[in-house]
Tab-separated table of C-alpha atoms in Angstrom:
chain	number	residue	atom	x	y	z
A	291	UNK	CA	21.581	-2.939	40.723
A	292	UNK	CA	21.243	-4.682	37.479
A	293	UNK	CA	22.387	-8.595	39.362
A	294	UNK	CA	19.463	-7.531	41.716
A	295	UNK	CA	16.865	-6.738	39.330
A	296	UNK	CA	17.797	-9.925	37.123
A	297	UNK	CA	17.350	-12.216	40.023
A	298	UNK	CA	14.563	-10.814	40.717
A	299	UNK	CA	13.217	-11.022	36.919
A	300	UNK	CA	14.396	-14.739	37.108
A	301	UNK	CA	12.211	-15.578	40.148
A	302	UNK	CA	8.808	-14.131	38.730
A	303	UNK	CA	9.995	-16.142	35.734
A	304	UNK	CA	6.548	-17.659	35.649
A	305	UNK	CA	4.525	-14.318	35.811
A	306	UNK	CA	7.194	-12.364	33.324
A	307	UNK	CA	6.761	-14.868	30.517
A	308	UNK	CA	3.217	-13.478	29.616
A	309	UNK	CA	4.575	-9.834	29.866
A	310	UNK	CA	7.656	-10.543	27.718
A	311	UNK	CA	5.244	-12.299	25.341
A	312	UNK	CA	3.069	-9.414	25.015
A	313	UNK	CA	5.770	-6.874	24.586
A	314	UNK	CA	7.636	-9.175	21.746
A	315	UNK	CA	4.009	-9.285	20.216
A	316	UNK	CA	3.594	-5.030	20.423
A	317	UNK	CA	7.503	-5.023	19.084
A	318	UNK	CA	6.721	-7.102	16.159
A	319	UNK	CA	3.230	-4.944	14.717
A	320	UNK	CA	5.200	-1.454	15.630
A	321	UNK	CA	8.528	-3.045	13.452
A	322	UNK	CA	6.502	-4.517	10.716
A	323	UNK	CA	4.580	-0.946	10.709
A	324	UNK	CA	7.782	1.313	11.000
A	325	UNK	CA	9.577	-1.165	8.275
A	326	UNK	CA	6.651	-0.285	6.170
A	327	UNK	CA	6.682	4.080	7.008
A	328	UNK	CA	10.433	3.822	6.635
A	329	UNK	CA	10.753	1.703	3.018
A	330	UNK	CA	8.150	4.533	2.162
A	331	UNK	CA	10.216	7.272	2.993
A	332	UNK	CA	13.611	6.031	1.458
A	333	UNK	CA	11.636	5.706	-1.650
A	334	UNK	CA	10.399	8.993	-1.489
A	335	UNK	CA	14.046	10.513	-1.255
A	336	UNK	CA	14.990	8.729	-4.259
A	337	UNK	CA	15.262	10.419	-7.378
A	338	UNK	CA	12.799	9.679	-9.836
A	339	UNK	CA	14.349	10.435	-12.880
A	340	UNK	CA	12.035	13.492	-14.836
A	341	UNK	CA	10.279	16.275	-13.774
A	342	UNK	CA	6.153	15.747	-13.717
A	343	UNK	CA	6.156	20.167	-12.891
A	344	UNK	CA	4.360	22.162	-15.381
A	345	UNK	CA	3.463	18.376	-17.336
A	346	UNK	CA	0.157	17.460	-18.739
A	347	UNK	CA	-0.860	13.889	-20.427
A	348	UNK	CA	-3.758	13.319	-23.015
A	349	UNK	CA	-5.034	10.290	-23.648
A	350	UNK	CA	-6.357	9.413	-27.303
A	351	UNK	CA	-9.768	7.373	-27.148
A	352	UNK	CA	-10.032	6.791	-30.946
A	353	UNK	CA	-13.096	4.419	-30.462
A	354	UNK	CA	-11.344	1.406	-32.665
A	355	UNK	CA	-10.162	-0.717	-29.344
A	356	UNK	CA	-6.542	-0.264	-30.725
A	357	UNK	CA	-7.203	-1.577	-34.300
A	358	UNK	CA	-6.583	1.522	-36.425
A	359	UNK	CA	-2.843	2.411	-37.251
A	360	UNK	CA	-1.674	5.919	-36.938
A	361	UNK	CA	0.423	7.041	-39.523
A	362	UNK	CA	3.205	9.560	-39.199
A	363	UNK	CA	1.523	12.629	-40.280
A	364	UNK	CA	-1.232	11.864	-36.917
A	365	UNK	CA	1.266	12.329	-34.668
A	366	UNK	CA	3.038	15.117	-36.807
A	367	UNK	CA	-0.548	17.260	-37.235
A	368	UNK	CA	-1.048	16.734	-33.424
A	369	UNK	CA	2.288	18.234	-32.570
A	370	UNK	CA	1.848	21.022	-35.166
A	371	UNK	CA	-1.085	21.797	-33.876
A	372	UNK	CA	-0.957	21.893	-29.896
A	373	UNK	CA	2.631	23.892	-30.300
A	374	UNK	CA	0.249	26.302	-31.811
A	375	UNK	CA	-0.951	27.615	-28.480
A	376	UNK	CA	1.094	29.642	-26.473
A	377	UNK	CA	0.808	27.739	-22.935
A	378	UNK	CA	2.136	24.635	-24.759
A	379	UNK	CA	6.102	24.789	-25.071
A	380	UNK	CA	6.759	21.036	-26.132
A	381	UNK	CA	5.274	17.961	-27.090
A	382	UNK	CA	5.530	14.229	-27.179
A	383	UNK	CA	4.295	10.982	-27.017
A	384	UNK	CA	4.148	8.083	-25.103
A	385	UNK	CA	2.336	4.718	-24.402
A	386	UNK	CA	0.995	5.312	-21.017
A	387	UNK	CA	2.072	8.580	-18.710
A	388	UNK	CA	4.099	8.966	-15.900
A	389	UNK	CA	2.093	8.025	-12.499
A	390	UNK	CA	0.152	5.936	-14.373
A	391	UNK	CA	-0.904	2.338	-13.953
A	392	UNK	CA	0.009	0.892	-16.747
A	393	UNK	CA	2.816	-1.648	-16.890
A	394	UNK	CA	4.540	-3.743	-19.911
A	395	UNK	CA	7.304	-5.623	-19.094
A	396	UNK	CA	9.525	-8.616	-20.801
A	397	UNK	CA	12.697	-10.548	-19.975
A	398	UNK	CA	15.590	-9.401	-22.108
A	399	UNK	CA	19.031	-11.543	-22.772
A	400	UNK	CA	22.379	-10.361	-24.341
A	401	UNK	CA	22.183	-13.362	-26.200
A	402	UNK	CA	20.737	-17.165	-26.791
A	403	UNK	CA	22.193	-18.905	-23.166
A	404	UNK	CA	22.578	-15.575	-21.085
A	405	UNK	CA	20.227	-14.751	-18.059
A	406	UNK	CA	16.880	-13.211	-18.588
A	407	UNK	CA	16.982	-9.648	-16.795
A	408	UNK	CA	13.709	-8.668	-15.951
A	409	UNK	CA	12.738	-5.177	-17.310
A	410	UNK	CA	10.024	-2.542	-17.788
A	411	UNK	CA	9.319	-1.206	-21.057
A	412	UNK	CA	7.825	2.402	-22.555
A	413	UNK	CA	7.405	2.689	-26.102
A	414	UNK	CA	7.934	6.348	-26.476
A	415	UNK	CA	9.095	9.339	-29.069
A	416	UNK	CA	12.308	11.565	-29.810
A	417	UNK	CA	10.478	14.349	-27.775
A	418	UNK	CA	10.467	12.909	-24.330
A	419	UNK	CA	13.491	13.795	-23.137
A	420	UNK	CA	13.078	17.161	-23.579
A	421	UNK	CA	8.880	17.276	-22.284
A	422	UNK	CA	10.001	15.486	-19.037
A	423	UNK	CA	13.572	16.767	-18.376
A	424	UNK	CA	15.102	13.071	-18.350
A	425	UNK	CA	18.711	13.641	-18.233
A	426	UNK	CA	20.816	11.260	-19.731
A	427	UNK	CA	24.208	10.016	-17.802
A	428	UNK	CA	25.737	8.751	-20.952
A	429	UNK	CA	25.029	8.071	-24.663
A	430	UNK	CA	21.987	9.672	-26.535
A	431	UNK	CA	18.735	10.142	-26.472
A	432	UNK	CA	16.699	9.126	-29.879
A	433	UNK	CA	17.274	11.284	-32.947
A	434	UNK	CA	16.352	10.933	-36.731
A	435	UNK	CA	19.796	9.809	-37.014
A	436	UNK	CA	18.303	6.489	-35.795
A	437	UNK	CA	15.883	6.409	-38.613
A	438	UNK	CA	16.604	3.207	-40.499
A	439	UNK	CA	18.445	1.603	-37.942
A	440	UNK	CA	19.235	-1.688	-38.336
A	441	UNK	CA	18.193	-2.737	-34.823
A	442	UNK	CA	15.742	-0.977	-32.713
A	443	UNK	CA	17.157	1.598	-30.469
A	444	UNK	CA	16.837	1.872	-26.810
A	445	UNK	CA	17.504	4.159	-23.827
A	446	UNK	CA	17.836	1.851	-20.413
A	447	UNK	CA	18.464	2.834	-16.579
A	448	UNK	CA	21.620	2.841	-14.773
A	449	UNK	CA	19.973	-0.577	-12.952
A	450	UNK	CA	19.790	-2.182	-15.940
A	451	UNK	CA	22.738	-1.557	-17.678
A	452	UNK	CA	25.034	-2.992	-14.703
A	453	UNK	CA	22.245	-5.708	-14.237
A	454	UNK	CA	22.504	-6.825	-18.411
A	455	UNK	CA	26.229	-5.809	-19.114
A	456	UNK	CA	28.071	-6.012	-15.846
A	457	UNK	CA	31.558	-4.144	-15.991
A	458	UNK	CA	31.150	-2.838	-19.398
A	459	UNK	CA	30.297	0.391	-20.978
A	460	UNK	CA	26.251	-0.106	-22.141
A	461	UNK	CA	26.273	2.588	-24.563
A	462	UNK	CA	26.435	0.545	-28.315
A	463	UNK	CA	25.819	-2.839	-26.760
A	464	UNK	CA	22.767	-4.883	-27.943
A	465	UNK	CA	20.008	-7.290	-26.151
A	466	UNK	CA	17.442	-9.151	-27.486
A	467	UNK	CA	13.823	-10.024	-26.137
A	468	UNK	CA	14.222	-13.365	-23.852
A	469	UNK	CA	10.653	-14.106	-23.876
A	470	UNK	CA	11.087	-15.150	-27.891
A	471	UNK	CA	9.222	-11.574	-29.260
A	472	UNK	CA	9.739	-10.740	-33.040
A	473	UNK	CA	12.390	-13.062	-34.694
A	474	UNK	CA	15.056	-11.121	-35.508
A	475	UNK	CA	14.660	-8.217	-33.867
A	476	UNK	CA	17.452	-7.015	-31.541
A	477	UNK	CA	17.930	-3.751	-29.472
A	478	UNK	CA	20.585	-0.968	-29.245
A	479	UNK	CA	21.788	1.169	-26.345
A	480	UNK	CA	22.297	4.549	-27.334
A	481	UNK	CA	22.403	6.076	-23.758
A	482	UNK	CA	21.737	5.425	-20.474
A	483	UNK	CA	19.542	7.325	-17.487
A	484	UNK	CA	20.598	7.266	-13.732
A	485	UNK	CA	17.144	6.304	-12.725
A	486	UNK	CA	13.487	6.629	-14.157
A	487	UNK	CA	10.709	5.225	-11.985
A	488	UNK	CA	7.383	5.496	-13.762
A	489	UNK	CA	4.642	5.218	-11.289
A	490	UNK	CA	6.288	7.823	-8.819
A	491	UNK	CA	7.769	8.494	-5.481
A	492	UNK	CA	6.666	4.966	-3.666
A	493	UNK	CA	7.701	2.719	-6.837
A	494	UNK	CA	10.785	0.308	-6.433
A	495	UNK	CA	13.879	1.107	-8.277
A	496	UNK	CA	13.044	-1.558	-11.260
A	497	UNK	CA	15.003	-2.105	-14.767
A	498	UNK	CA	14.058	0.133	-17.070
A	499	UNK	CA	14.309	0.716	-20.893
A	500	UNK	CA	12.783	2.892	-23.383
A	501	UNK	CA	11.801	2.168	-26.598
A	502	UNK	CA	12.173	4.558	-29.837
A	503	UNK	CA	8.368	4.361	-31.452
A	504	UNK	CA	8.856	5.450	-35.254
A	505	UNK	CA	5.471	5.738	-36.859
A	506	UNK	CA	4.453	3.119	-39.630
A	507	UNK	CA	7.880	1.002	-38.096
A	508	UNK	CA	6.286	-0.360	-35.136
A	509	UNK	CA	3.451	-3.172	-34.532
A	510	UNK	CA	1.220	-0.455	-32.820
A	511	UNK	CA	0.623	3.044	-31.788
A	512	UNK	CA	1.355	5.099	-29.198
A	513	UNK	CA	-1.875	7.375	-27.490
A	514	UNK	CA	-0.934	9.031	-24.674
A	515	UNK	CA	0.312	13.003	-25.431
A	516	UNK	CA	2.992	14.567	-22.963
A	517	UNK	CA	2.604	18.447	-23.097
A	518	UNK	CA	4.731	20.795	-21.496
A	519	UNK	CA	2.941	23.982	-20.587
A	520	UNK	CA	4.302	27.562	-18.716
A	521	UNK	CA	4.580	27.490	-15.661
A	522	UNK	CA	0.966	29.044	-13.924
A	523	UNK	CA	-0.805	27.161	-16.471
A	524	UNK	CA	-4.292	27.058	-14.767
A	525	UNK	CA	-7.104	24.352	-14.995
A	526	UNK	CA	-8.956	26.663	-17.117
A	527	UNK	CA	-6.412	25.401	-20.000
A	528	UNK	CA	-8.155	22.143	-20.371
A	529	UNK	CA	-11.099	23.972	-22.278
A	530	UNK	CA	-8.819	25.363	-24.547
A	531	UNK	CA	-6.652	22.674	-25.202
A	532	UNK	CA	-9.962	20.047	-25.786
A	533	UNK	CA	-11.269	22.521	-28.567
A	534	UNK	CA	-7.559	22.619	-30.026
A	535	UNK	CA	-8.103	18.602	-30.069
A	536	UNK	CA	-11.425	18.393	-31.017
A	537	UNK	CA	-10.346	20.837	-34.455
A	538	UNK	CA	-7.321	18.926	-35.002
A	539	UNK	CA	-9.518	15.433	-34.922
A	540	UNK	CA	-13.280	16.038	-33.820
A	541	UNK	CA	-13.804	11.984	-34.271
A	542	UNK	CA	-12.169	11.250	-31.418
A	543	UNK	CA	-12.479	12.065	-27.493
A	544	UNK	CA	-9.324	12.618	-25.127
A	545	UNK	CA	-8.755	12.703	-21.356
A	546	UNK	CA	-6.461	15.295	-20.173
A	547	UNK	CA	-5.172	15.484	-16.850
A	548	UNK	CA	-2.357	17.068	-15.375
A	549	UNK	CA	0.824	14.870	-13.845
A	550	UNK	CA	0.241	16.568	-10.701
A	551	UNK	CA	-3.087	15.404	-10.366
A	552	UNK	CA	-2.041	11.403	-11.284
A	553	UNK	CA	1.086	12.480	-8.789
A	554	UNK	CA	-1.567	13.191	-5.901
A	555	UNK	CA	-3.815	10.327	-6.842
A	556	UNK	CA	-0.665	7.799	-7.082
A	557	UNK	CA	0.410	8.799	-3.452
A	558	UNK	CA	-2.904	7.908	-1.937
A	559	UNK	CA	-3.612	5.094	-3.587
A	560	UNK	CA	0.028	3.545	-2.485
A	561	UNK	CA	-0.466	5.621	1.047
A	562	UNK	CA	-3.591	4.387	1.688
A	563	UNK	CA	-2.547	0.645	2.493
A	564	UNK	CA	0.285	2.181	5.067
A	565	UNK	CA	-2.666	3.976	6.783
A	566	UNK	CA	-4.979	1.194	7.497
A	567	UNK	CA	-2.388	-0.892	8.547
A	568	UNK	CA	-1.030	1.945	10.821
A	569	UNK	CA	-4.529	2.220	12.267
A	570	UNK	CA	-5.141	-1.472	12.844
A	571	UNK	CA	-1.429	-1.923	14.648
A	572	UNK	CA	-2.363	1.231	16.792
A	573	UNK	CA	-5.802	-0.407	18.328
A	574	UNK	CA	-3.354	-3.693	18.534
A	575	UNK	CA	-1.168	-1.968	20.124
A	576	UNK	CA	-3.299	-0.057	23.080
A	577	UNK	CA	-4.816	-3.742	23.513
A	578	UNK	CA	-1.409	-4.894	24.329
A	579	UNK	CA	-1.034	-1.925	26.435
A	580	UNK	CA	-3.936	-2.371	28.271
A	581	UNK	CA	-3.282	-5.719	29.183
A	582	UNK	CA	0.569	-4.663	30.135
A	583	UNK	CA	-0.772	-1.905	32.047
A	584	UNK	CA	-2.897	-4.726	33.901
A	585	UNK	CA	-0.301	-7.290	34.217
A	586	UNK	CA	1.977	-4.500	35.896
A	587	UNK	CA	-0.935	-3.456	38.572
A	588	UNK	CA	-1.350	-7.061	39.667
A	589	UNK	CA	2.220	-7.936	39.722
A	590	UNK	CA	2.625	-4.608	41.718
A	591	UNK	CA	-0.304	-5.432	44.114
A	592	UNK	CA	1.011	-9.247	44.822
A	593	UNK	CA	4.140	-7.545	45.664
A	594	UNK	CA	3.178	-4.778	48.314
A	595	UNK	CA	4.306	-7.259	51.231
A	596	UNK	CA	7.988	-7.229	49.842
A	597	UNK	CA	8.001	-3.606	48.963
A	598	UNK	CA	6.394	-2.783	52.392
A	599	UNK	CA	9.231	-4.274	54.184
A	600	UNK	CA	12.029	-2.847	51.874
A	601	UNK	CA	10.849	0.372	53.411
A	602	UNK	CA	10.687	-0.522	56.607
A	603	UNK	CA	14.362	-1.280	56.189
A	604	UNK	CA	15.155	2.592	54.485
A	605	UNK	CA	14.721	2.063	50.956
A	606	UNK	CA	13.075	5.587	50.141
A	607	UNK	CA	9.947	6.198	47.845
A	608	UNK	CA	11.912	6.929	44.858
A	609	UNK	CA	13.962	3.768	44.827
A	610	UNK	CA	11.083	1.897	44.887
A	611	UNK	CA	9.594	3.632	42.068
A	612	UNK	CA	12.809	3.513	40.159
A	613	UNK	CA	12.992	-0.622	40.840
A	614	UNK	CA	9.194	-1.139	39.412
A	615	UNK	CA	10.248	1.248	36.090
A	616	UNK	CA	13.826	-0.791	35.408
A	617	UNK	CA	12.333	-4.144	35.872
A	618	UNK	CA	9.626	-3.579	32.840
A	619	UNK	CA	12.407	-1.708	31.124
A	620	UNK	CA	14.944	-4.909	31.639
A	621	UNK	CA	12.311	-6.925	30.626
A	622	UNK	CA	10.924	-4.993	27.905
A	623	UNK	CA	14.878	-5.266	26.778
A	624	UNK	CA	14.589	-8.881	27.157
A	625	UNK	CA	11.431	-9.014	24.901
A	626	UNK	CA	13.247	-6.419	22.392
A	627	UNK	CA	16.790	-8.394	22.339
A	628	UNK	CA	14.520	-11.702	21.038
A	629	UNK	CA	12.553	-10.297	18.522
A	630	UNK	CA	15.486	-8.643	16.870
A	631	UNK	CA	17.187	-11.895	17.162
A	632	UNK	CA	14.441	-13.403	14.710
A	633	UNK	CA	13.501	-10.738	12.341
A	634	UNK	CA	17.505	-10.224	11.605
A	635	UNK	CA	16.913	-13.425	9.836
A	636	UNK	CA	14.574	-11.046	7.226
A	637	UNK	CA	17.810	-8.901	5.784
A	638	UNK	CA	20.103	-11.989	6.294
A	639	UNK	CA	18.252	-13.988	3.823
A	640	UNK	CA	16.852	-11.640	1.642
A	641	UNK	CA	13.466	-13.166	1.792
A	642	UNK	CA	11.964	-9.732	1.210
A	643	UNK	CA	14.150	-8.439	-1.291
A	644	UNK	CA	14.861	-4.827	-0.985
A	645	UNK	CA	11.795	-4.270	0.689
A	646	UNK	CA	13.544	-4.605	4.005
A	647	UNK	CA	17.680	-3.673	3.090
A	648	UNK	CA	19.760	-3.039	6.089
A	649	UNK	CA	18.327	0.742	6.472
A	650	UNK	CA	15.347	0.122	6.524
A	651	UNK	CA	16.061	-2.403	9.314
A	652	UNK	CA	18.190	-0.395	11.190
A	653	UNK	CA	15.484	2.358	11.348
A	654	UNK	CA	12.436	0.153	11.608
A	655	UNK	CA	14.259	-1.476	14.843
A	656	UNK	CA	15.350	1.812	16.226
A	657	UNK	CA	11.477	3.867	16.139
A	658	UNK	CA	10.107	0.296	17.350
A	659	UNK	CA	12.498	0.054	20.563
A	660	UNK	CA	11.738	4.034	21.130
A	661	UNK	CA	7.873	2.692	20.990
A	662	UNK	CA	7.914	-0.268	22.992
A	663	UNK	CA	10.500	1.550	25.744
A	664	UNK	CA	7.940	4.381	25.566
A	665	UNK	CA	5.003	1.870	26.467
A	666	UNK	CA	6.918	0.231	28.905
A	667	UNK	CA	7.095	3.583	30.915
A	668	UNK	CA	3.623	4.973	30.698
A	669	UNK	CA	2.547	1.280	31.917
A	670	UNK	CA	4.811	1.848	34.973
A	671	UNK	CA	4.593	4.738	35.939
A	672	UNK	CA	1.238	4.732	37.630
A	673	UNK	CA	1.934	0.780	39.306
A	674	UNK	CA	5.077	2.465	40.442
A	675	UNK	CA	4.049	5.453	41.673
A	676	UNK	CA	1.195	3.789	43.742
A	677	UNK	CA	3.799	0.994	44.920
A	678	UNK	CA	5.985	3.919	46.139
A	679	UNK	CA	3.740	5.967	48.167
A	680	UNK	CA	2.620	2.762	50.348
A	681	UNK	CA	3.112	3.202	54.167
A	682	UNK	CA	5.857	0.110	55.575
A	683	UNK	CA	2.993	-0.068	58.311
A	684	UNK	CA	-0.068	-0.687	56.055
A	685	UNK	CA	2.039	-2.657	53.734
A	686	UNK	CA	3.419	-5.253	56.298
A	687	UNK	CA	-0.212	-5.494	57.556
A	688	UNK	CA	-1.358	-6.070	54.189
A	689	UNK	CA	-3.688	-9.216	53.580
């Protein structure tokens, strides 16, 4: 059965190369699309590193476009302060919040000739940790026992550790800042994080470190608060906690918001990309099928001659149907075997990074043959059912 129908895919050569075109055209939008939905959703299983539950950020608008320099006893009357209400059960700070869009990142360097490893950078405080449940896998997190330290202490991801010390233990190592930042200064581990990805559940595992921020020790300040509150902490908070604010400093203004609103803004704004493109490959893809489904009625119709006499000599009304559904499923195959044959290239030479890994591929590939084999057989079915309930007479007398 399968000789028969490739000779007889090999003699319509001429008329199958437009349909094998158009299906390798629908199997390239629905694997680019389902590469896209399936990066997505490995990212989204991936742990993020802290918990944004019960998490609030405000942001400090001091009016002095960043010139003024917070001492220590801001940030120690601020956390005095919003401690004092009971739906507030920790505080820190932080340079920008998690989910948000803020990014600051550097190349650092064991040393003068070593590789530059690309990393993202927080400035952030000793309460952190404890706001955001970060967990550490080894080491420390910051401590007044770091006060004074010689060189500036960090806290860097489980990526970046095997990325800047490969084989060795990070924990007391030191870097310095590749791009040439402030002369002398150098950076110590004190512990390491599995994983920590900032801007949420569709971010890219990326190198990670955080900085200790000691007030009056650093160049700047940091003005974003990270509150944890009790858990059924309502909306109706944010009153409260702005008149807490406004009596600690009434000079300046703040933005609070909770994670879980930033969390639900982040996703759509990185969803919203995969829906338009899903939407655009969808009316691509019932253009293809329309002119499959059209392709398949004329080839059917040009053929009613043969398939008249093939039951005139006993093939029954199912075979026939059954031989018009294989042959767009063994070319549809054909179509499918090709395009895999060039986008393996993607993974092979890791032109897209990480984007497209071998999972990804495996799964994008998989949902876009299901798709294109599903197409294949709504297009046939209706040529194939009208091919199979011809009469041998009216066929053979076909004109």
């Amino acid at each position: 059965m399968f000789r028969h129908l490739l000779k007889l895919t090999w003699k319509r050569k001429s008329r199958n190369l437009m349909l094998s075109l158009e299906i390798l055209l629908a199997f390239a939008i629905v694997f680019g699309v389902a590469a896209f939905g399936a990066r997505y959703a490995q990212l989204y299983r991936m742990p993020l590193g802290f918990d944004a539950a019960d998490v609030w950020s405000v942001t400090i608008q001091a009016g002095d476009n960043g010139k003024q320099h917070f001492d220590a006893g801001v940030y120690d009357n601020l956390r005095r302060g919003l401690l004092e209400l009971p739906e507030v059960s920790g505080v820190a700070f932080a340079a920008f919040e998690p989910y948000a869009m803020s990014t600051y990142t550097s190349d650092m360097r064991r040393g003068g000739k070593d590789p530059q490893v690309h990393t993202e950078l927080i400035e952030v405080d000793d309460g952190l940790a404890g706001v955001l449940g970060i967990r550490l896998a080894e080491g420390r997190w910051f401590s007044e026992l770091d006060n004074g330290s010689a060189a500036r202490t960090v806290v860097i991801n489980r990526r970046m550790a095997e990325a800047m010390f490969p084989g060795q233990r990070a924990v007391g190592q030191q870097f310095i800042d590749g791009e040439g930042g402030k002369p002398g200064v150098s950076y110590k581990v004190v512990g390491v994080v599995d994983e920590f990805r900032a801007k949420g559940e569709f971010e890219a595992p990326v190198n990670f470190a955080f900085l200790r921020f000691e007030a009056g020790k650093n160049d700047g300040d940091i003005r974003t608060i990270v509150l944890q509150v009790k858990p059924g902490t309502t909306r109706d908070f944010e009153k409260r906690l702005n008149r807490r604010l406004k009596l600690i400093r009434n000079d300046w203004a703040f933005q609070i918001t909770p994670l879980s609103t930033l969390r639900k803004n982040m996703l759509h704004t990185r969803a919203t990309p995969l829906v338009l493109v899903s939407v655009i490959a969808a009316f691509m893809l019932v253009m293809v099928a329309f002119g499959l489904f059209g392709a398949l009625w004329q080839n059917t119709t040009a053929r009613i001659p043969e398939i008249g006499l093939r039951r005139a000599i006993g093939a029954s009304a199912a075979g026939i149907y059954r031989q018009i559904v294989l042959e767009q499923f063994m070319l549809s195959s054909i179509a499918i075997a090709l395009g895999l044959v060039l986008l393996v290239q993607l993974p092979l030479t890791g032109v897209l990074g990480e984007s497209l890994n071998w999972t990804v591929f495996a799964a994008a590939a998989v949902l876009s043959m299901g798709v294109i084999y599903l197409l294949s057989l709504l297009c046939a079915l209706y040529p194939g059912w009208r091919a199979s309930r011809l009469s041998p007479t009216e066929a053979l007398h076909y004109e």
